[in-house]
Amino acid sequence: MDFSAHYTLTINGKPVETATQMDVVNPATGQAFAKVPVAGQAELDAAVDAAKAALPAWKALGWEGRREKLIAAARAIEPHSEELARLFVMEQGRPYDMAKGEVDLGAYWIKAVARQDLSDDVVEDSDTRKVIVRHEPLGVVAAIVPWNFPVLLAIWKIAPALIAGNTMVLKPSPFTPLCTLRLAELWRDILPAGVFNVISGENELGPMMTAHPGFAKISFTGSTATGKRVMEAASRDLRRITLELGGNDAAIIMPDVDVAKVAQKLFFGAFYNSAQICIATKRMYIHEDIYDELRDELFRLAREAVVGDGLQQGTMFGPIQNRPQFDRVMSLIAGAREQGLTLLEGSAVPDTGGYFIPITLVDNPPEDAPVVTEEAFGPVLPLLKFSDVDDVVARANNSEYGLAGAVWSDDVDQAFEIANRLETGTVWINDNLQNAPHIPFAGAKQSGYGVENGAEGLREFTWPRTVFIPKAKAR
Ligand code: NAD
């Protein structure tokens, strides 16, 4: 397969080239392997104009008509899922089977969201009047996505925005533009022209989008720092926003768990996708009674982990997706070493010029160490000892973030009590990394603003129009 194929923007259903192009780097080698267009103001304006022009007809299609189109778009992914998965591995680094898992899940997600409905809410039906709330599409939506789940996180925006009657201009991360450019290409003959536009570009394109007056809403997933900039830009015209941001998720492991049974699940909950997941466990609080046993078991798994090129059979963990993130994680590890903390380093990583980092556990560091307080977004996990429930709840909540958390215990009632004390948008009991199209996902505190997924997420792509209808008796 030729990965250096020609990639184009999709604007108004047509391929668009640009004067300048940028490299896409394979994080397993550190080498550029493809080029993509660099969109600027002209391409952004054209995409917004196309999305605006497409709005009336897309809205007029109604839920049924749009549903058909979206299900056709999901089906169009299926025959290309292997091609997309290989492209995914090349640009993102994740092992092939897991990359394919995300592509397949994306197709499933579109269908599941497309089957949802937002019927009118009847909020009063009295003798004199009926009052209904209708859910109207907002207009043109700007979607800005990160590089860690480049397909699924785009689809979390595309599917609900489009089924609700909006049109969209999507900007992938500059580090992972290929899969979404390719998706838009596959959908050129399926979605009406202008309904879904994809423009790749460099760092300047994000702020250009958030400043563009043509957008009714900005749906953003990325870091908390960038999320604040998006909110500031959106405030100028009171544009609607949804922000899915960073996290520093705590898992609390109670002493009654069966260590042999839970260790592997805990390990993958922290390190899946080389720990580049917003909802990965990033602080693991382990009760002192089982601390040594669980630490040793996690360390055994880290030593057995196969870290390497995602296209090679047997690879369990790929590289860090990009150079700046690699440097960030490496400096966090170096800082922990300089601080004199005990680092337990897992299996060796390949020496290929790629951005590989060994899976690393930090043995009971102090609570204020940067490796505990910062979102690592890479394979370095602090294991922290606790003895008292009130104390561990306070430590878990001592963060500006509030994305997700987990409690692990054989006593589900006790776990539920603890779960209710965690200040996070999602809490799992004896589980991790779970989400689904019908389940709302939102960050508390500085982990987000608004909701994605579920009926609440769908509503965020609409505005409520309240209509008062008098009854005959009152006339
Ligand atoms: P990032 O904030 O650097 O970039 C995200 C996107 O925003 C990219 O497309 C980028 O080009 C664009 N961007 C950059 N500056 C911008 C600006 N000023 N205005 C508008 N757009 C701009 O984040 P990242 O490094 O790509 O992703 C990692 C972060 O994303 C982590 O903090 C992670 O926790 C978070 N994340 C959150 C979720 C969630 O659902 N809560 C999911 C995945 C990742």
XYZ file of C-alpha atoms and ligand atoms in Angstrom:
519
model
C 0.000 0.000 0.000
C 1.291 3.432 -0.943
C 1.073 5.632 2.129
C 2.559 8.555 0.274
C -0.642 8.720 -1.795
C -1.973 12.115 -2.649
C -3.959 13.661 0.212
C -6.341 16.541 -0.400
C -8.684 18.648 1.671
C -12.397 18.086 1.204
C -14.280 21.339 0.705
C -17.785 21.375 -0.751
C -17.477 17.684 -1.614
C -14.430 18.258 -3.784
C -10.689 17.642 -3.441
C -8.706 20.808 -2.791
C -4.938 21.245 -2.973
C -2.891 23.991 -1.361
C 0.282 25.800 -2.355
C 2.134 24.510 0.711
C 2.206 21.048 2.192
C 3.432 19.614 5.473
C 5.031 16.310 6.439
C 3.337 13.562 8.380
C 5.830 11.615 10.518
C 5.651 7.930 11.439
C 6.292 7.968 15.207
C 7.749 4.442 15.069
C 10.629 5.662 12.884
C 10.698 9.430 13.328
C 10.629 9.674 9.517
C 8.191 11.625 7.350
C 6.199 9.329 5.058
C 3.391 11.464 3.645
C 2.524 15.051 2.854
C -0.772 16.824 3.419
C -2.146 20.218 2.420
C -1.691 23.212 4.700
C -4.980 25.090 4.755
C -5.003 28.813 5.491
C -7.619 31.544 5.706
C -8.755 31.100 2.076
C -9.448 27.374 2.490
C -11.099 27.957 5.865
C -13.372 30.642 4.387
C -14.265 28.382 1.467
C -15.063 25.487 3.826
C -17.254 27.662 6.063
C -19.070 29.088 3.020
C -19.692 25.585 1.682
C -20.945 24.373 5.063
C -23.258 27.377 5.329
C -24.643 26.883 1.830
C -25.320 23.201 2.576
C -27.279 23.936 5.752
C -30.859 24.551 4.452
C -31.055 21.389 2.344
C -29.390 19.269 5.047
C -31.835 20.534 7.632
C -34.762 20.016 5.251
C -33.788 16.353 4.820
C -35.082 15.749 8.333
C -33.904 13.155 10.840
C -34.874 10.199 8.631
C -33.106 11.528 5.564
C -29.978 12.443 7.491
C -30.026 9.094 9.292
C -29.918 7.262 5.946
C -26.941 9.338 4.795
C -25.016 8.816 8.013
C -25.614 5.077 8.050
C -24.386 4.966 4.450
C -21.289 6.915 5.556
C -20.663 4.386 8.347
C -21.046 1.499 5.897
C -18.561 3.137 3.540
C -15.894 2.786 6.224
C -16.299 -0.980 6.505
C -14.693 -2.107 3.202
C -11.808 0.322 3.899
C -11.263 -0.528 7.556
C -7.999 -2.423 6.967
C -6.598 0.344 4.789
C -7.624 2.969 7.345
C -6.182 0.894 10.202
C -2.781 0.657 8.473
C -2.828 4.372 7.799
C -3.747 4.873 11.466
C -0.749 2.844 12.634
C 1.579 4.766 10.325
C 0.479 8.189 11.544
C -0.509 7.459 15.151
C 1.672 4.517 16.147
C -0.886 2.272 17.850
C -0.618 -1.504 17.196
C -2.630 -2.626 14.163
C -5.380 -4.639 15.890
C -6.124 -1.789 18.270
C -6.019 0.747 15.435
C -8.502 -1.386 13.527
C -10.552 -1.586 16.716
C -10.885 2.197 16.724
C -11.832 2.354 13.033
C -14.478 -0.370 13.454
C -15.779 1.244 16.629
C -16.024 4.536 14.731
C -18.298 2.971 12.093
C -20.435 1.385 14.827
C -20.586 4.700 16.721
C -21.912 6.623 13.695
C -24.712 4.103 13.238
C -25.614 4.124 16.933
C -25.727 7.932 17.110
C -27.631 8.164 13.822
C -30.344 5.940 15.303
C -30.897 8.401 18.156
C -33.691 10.928 18.027
C -34.400 14.281 19.618
C -38.161 14.567 19.625
C -39.897 17.654 20.995
C -40.198 17.896 24.774
C -43.721 18.667 25.971
C -43.105 20.721 29.118
C -46.726 21.735 29.706
C -49.976 20.340 28.394
C -52.728 22.106 30.319
C -56.295 23.186 29.516
C -55.138 26.484 28.144
C -51.921 25.698 26.353
C -49.311 23.258 25.240
C -45.691 24.293 25.543
C -43.104 22.385 23.589
C -39.348 22.620 23.286
C -37.954 21.832 19.847
C -34.303 21.112 19.210
C -33.002 23.154 16.319
C -29.597 22.712 14.656
C -27.115 25.445 15.527
C -25.555 25.961 12.089
C -21.963 25.396 11.039
C -19.900 23.546 13.657
C -16.118 23.746 13.966
C -14.645 20.430 15.149
C -11.081 20.436 16.472
C -9.576 17.086 17.484
C -6.344 15.762 19.020
C -3.929 13.043 17.933
C -4.477 10.308 20.515
C -7.778 8.903 19.136
C -7.870 10.648 15.762
C -10.805 8.718 14.293
C -13.131 8.068 17.228
C -12.884 11.527 18.775
C -13.652 13.061 15.374
C -16.683 10.778 15.054
C -17.901 11.791 18.538
C -18.393 15.206 16.943
C -19.305 14.356 13.342
C -22.157 11.930 14.075
C -24.197 13.981 16.583
C -23.572 17.318 14.850
C -24.703 16.018 11.472
C -27.681 13.935 12.609
C -28.984 16.993 14.487
C -28.948 18.968 11.206
C -25.714 20.950 11.472
C -22.924 21.006 8.919
C -19.240 20.871 9.822
C -15.683 21.951 9.169
C -13.282 19.561 10.906
C -9.615 20.137 11.639
C -7.554 17.085 12.580
C -4.430 17.403 14.694
C -1.430 18.422 12.569
C 0.205 15.207 13.854
C -2.552 12.840 12.638
C -4.385 14.309 9.654
C -4.445 11.308 7.307
C -7.340 9.158 8.523
C -9.818 12.034 8.657
C -8.719 13.409 5.265
C -9.266 9.911 3.890
C -12.658 9.552 5.611
C -13.857 12.788 4.035
C -12.663 11.499 0.653
C -14.653 8.272 1.122
C -17.758 10.297 1.929
C -17.561 12.744 -0.998
C -20.221 10.833 -2.940
C -22.272 9.896 0.111
C -22.842 13.110 2.069
C -24.228 16.133 0.180
C -21.524 18.621 -0.867
C -20.569 21.020 1.922
C -22.108 19.033 4.779
C -18.736 17.685 5.948
C -15.493 19.511 5.170
C -12.041 18.530 6.412
C -9.089 20.912 6.354
C -5.615 20.020 7.614
C -3.180 22.691 8.639
C -0.468 23.793 11.001
C -0.767 25.280 14.468
C -2.193 28.577 13.200
C -5.305 26.930 11.788
C -6.935 26.227 15.186
C -6.976 29.866 16.347
C -8.047 30.902 12.833
C -11.062 28.641 13.199
C -12.012 29.799 16.667
C -11.860 33.415 15.450
C -14.025 32.756 12.390
C -17.434 34.443 12.679
C -19.110 31.821 10.471
C -19.179 29.132 13.155
C -22.164 28.727 15.457
C -20.336 26.282 17.694
C -16.861 24.992 18.437
C -16.577 21.409 19.579
C -13.056 20.903 20.887
C -11.107 17.983 22.314
C -7.561 18.570 23.505
C -5.559 19.922 26.392
C -6.960 22.135 29.139
C -4.527 24.924 28.213
C -5.801 25.039 24.626
C -9.398 24.614 25.807
C -9.100 27.863 27.756
C -7.925 29.646 24.604
C -10.877 28.211 22.681
C -13.288 29.435 25.354
C -11.770 32.893 25.268
C -12.016 33.105 21.492
C -15.598 31.814 21.501
C -16.631 34.382 24.088
C -16.201 37.232 21.602
C -19.417 36.311 19.777
C -20.854 34.030 22.479
C -20.387 31.033 20.215
C -21.489 27.740 21.753
C -18.688 25.453 22.916
C -18.111 21.925 24.095
C -14.684 21.266 25.573
C -13.332 17.784 26.350
C -10.011 18.392 28.055
C -7.227 16.833 30.090
C -7.351 14.595 33.131
C -5.233 13.158 35.908
C -7.453 10.224 36.750
C -7.059 8.379 40.026
C -7.842 4.705 40.570
C -8.343 3.619 44.181
C -7.545 -0.030 44.851
C -9.045 -1.368 48.070
C -7.369 -4.176 50.059
C -10.046 -6.797 49.343
C -9.356 -7.103 45.581
C -7.925 -10.292 44.142
C -4.598 -8.916 42.924
C -3.976 -11.731 40.428
C -7.406 -11.116 38.934
C -7.317 -7.328 38.595
C -3.668 -6.584 37.827
C -3.863 -7.012 34.065
C -6.984 -4.882 33.732
C -5.439 -2.182 35.893
C -2.287 -2.326 33.773
C -4.143 -1.833 30.487
C -6.331 0.873 32.039
C -3.152 2.846 32.604
C -1.055 1.960 29.555
C -3.412 1.216 26.633
C -2.383 3.381 23.635
C 0.915 3.918 25.475
C -1.034 5.803 28.146
C -2.086 8.514 25.687
C -5.718 8.457 26.752
C -7.515 11.266 28.494
C -9.299 8.719 30.725
C -6.289 6.498 31.436
C -5.454 5.852 35.078
C -2.742 8.411 35.776
C -2.446 8.001 39.548
C -2.891 4.580 41.126
C -3.682 4.644 44.858
C -3.131 1.172 46.300
C -4.039 0.139 49.845
C -0.913 -0.567 51.893
C -1.997 -4.164 52.634
C -1.699 -5.144 48.966
C 0.705 -2.460 47.763
C 3.818 -4.627 47.408
C 1.971 -7.525 45.821
C 0.195 -5.359 43.224
C 3.286 -3.263 42.505
C 5.304 -6.432 41.834
C 2.601 -7.825 39.578
C 2.349 -4.571 37.585
C 6.122 -4.482 37.286
C 6.104 -8.056 35.981
C 3.586 -7.011 33.299
C 5.745 -3.975 32.440
C 8.785 -6.236 31.976
C 6.772 -8.554 29.710
C 5.240 -5.748 27.632
C 6.192 -5.733 23.957
C 6.791 -2.140 22.922
C 7.468 -1.526 19.244
C 6.291 -0.672 15.764
C 2.529 -1.121 15.583
C 2.780 -2.846 12.203
C 4.847 -5.665 13.711
C 3.012 -8.772 14.912
C 2.918 -9.094 18.670
C 3.419 -5.406 19.494
C 1.317 -4.432 22.502
C 2.333 -0.794 22.912
C 3.427 1.641 20.213
C 5.525 4.784 20.404
C 4.551 8.154 21.810
C 2.687 9.827 18.984
C 4.875 12.866 18.406
C 8.214 14.413 19.254
C 7.038 17.264 21.539
C 4.989 14.818 23.622
C 7.928 12.389 23.731
C 10.177 15.185 25.020
C 7.594 16.151 27.644
C 7.242 12.622 29.007
C 11.017 12.078 28.941
C 11.553 15.261 30.925
C 8.934 14.189 33.493
C 10.819 10.882 33.899
C 14.190 12.664 34.088
C 12.767 15.013 36.739
C 11.539 12.052 38.798
C 15.000 10.477 38.549
C 16.705 13.714 39.608
C 14.302 13.926 42.553
C 15.639 10.554 43.683
C 12.364 8.695 43.181
C 12.377 4.941 42.611
C 11.592 4.161 38.978
C 10.706 0.633 37.904
C 11.429 0.450 34.199
C 9.764 -2.197 32.047
C 10.997 -4.011 28.926
C 13.527 -2.460 26.558
C 12.262 -0.443 23.614
C 13.464 -0.585 20.000
C 16.233 1.723 18.874
C 14.797 2.774 15.534
C 14.676 6.534 15.811
C 11.040 6.252 16.900
C 9.516 7.911 19.950
C 9.596 4.866 22.235
C 9.512 5.063 26.026
C 9.625 2.004 28.307
C 6.631 1.457 30.532
C 7.731 2.975 33.828
C 6.238 2.700 37.317
C 7.150 5.173 40.039
C 7.266 3.496 43.454
C 5.296 5.530 45.992
C 6.464 9.060 45.142
C 5.447 12.029 47.318
C 2.034 13.454 46.535
C 3.455 16.763 45.299
C 5.951 15.288 42.805
C 5.325 16.542 39.236
C 4.970 12.925 38.112
C 1.865 12.791 40.359
C 0.400 16.269 39.917
C 0.859 16.641 36.144
C -0.991 14.847 33.371
C 1.802 12.653 31.975
C -0.048 11.457 28.870
C 2.680 8.851 28.452
C 3.758 5.527 29.993
C 4.914 6.712 33.407
C 2.568 5.818 36.256
C 2.909 6.761 39.931
C 1.835 4.034 42.372
C 0.811 5.613 45.679
C 0.255 3.930 49.022
C -2.747 4.698 51.237
C -4.256 3.325 54.435
C -7.300 5.487 55.123
C -10.344 6.007 52.871
C -10.952 9.665 53.796
C -7.310 10.430 53.128
C -7.258 8.717 49.727
C -10.478 10.406 48.617
C -8.993 13.794 49.542
C -5.784 12.985 47.648
C -7.676 11.748 44.588
C -9.776 14.947 44.557
C -6.781 17.195 45.052
C -6.487 18.079 41.360
C -7.638 20.813 39.033
C -8.842 18.005 36.773
C -11.999 15.943 37.178
C -12.312 13.721 34.126
C -12.746 10.145 35.385
C -11.826 7.887 38.264
C -12.221 4.311 39.426
C -12.705 2.356 42.615
C -11.710 -1.300 42.813
C -13.125 -3.481 45.587
C -14.891 -6.796 46.117
C -17.429 -4.875 48.158
C -19.385 -3.030 45.458
C -21.529 -1.167 48.012
C -18.448 0.244 49.701
C -16.950 1.073 46.306
C -20.152 2.868 45.337
C -19.927 5.016 48.492
C -16.360 5.978 47.625
C -17.239 6.510 43.953
C -19.848 9.075 44.994
C -17.185 11.106 46.731
C -14.940 11.441 43.674
C -15.191 14.799 41.902
C -15.073 13.423 38.363
C -17.428 13.309 35.390
C -17.218 9.510 35.178
C -16.497 6.898 37.851
C -16.106 3.193 37.167
C -16.354 0.453 39.753
C -13.995 -2.460 39.059
C -13.574 -1.247 35.509
C -11.914 1.397 33.352
C -11.875 3.049 29.917
C -15.576 2.343 29.335
C -17.798 4.573 27.245
C -20.577 4.122 24.687
C -22.661 6.188 22.254
C -25.674 6.343 24.605
C -23.653 7.213 27.739
C -22.927 10.897 28.470
C -19.271 11.785 28.893
C -18.255 15.037 30.575
C -15.365 16.388 32.559
C -15.810 18.026 35.948
C -13.633 20.966 37.073
C -10.996 21.908 34.457
C -11.448 18.660 32.520
C -14.183 20.042 30.373
C -17.188 22.157 29.687
C -20.338 20.523 28.396
C -21.063 16.937 27.447
C -20.349 14.545 24.610
C -22.344 11.398 23.780
C -25.756 10.291 24.984
C -28.871 12.418 24.676
C -27.144 15.253 26.570
C -24.289 15.256 24.073
C -26.679 15.296 21.138
C -28.582 18.247 22.610
C -25.372 20.272 22.697
C -25.531 20.447 18.910
C -28.944 22.112 19.073
C -30.586 25.180 20.558
C -33.919 24.950 22.323
C -36.848 26.761 20.715
C -39.747 26.954 23.140
C -43.143 27.287 21.466
C -46.354 28.241 23.304
C -49.434 26.799 21.539
C -52.797 28.036 22.872
C -55.649 25.545 23.309
C -59.083 26.212 21.800
C -60.604 26.813 25.233
C -58.279 29.705 25.954
C -58.941 31.524 22.697
P -3.854 20.217 22.058
O -4.721 21.038 22.923
O -2.444 20.590 21.883
O -4.453 20.164 20.579
C -5.775 19.730 20.303
C -6.220 20.329 18.978
O -6.307 21.754 19.119
C -5.261 20.094 17.821
O -6.018 19.850 16.653
C -4.507 21.416 17.731
O -3.993 21.672 16.448
C -5.590 22.412 18.077
N -5.127 23.699 18.611
C -3.920 24.005 19.138
N -3.900 25.291 19.571
C -5.131 25.793 19.319
C -5.754 27.066 19.571
N -5.107 28.059 20.161
N -7.037 27.219 19.203
C -7.723 26.210 18.639
N -7.189 24.997 18.384
C -5.916 24.784 18.714
O -4.002 18.720 22.598
P -3.247 17.416 22.082
O -1.834 17.475 22.564
O -3.524 17.226 20.624
O -4.044 16.276 22.864
C -3.697 15.832 24.141
C -4.610 16.437 25.187
O -5.964 16.189 24.849
C -4.431 15.830 26.565
O -4.462 16.848 27.534
C -5.647 14.933 26.721
O -6.015 14.656 28.048
C -6.672 15.697 25.979
N -7.760 14.823 25.546
C -8.981 14.939 26.136
C -10.015 14.093 25.768
C -11.376 14.182 26.409
O -12.324 13.663 25.819
N -11.524 14.806 27.562
C -9.798 13.122 24.806
C -8.534 13.026 24.230
C -7.527 13.889 24.603
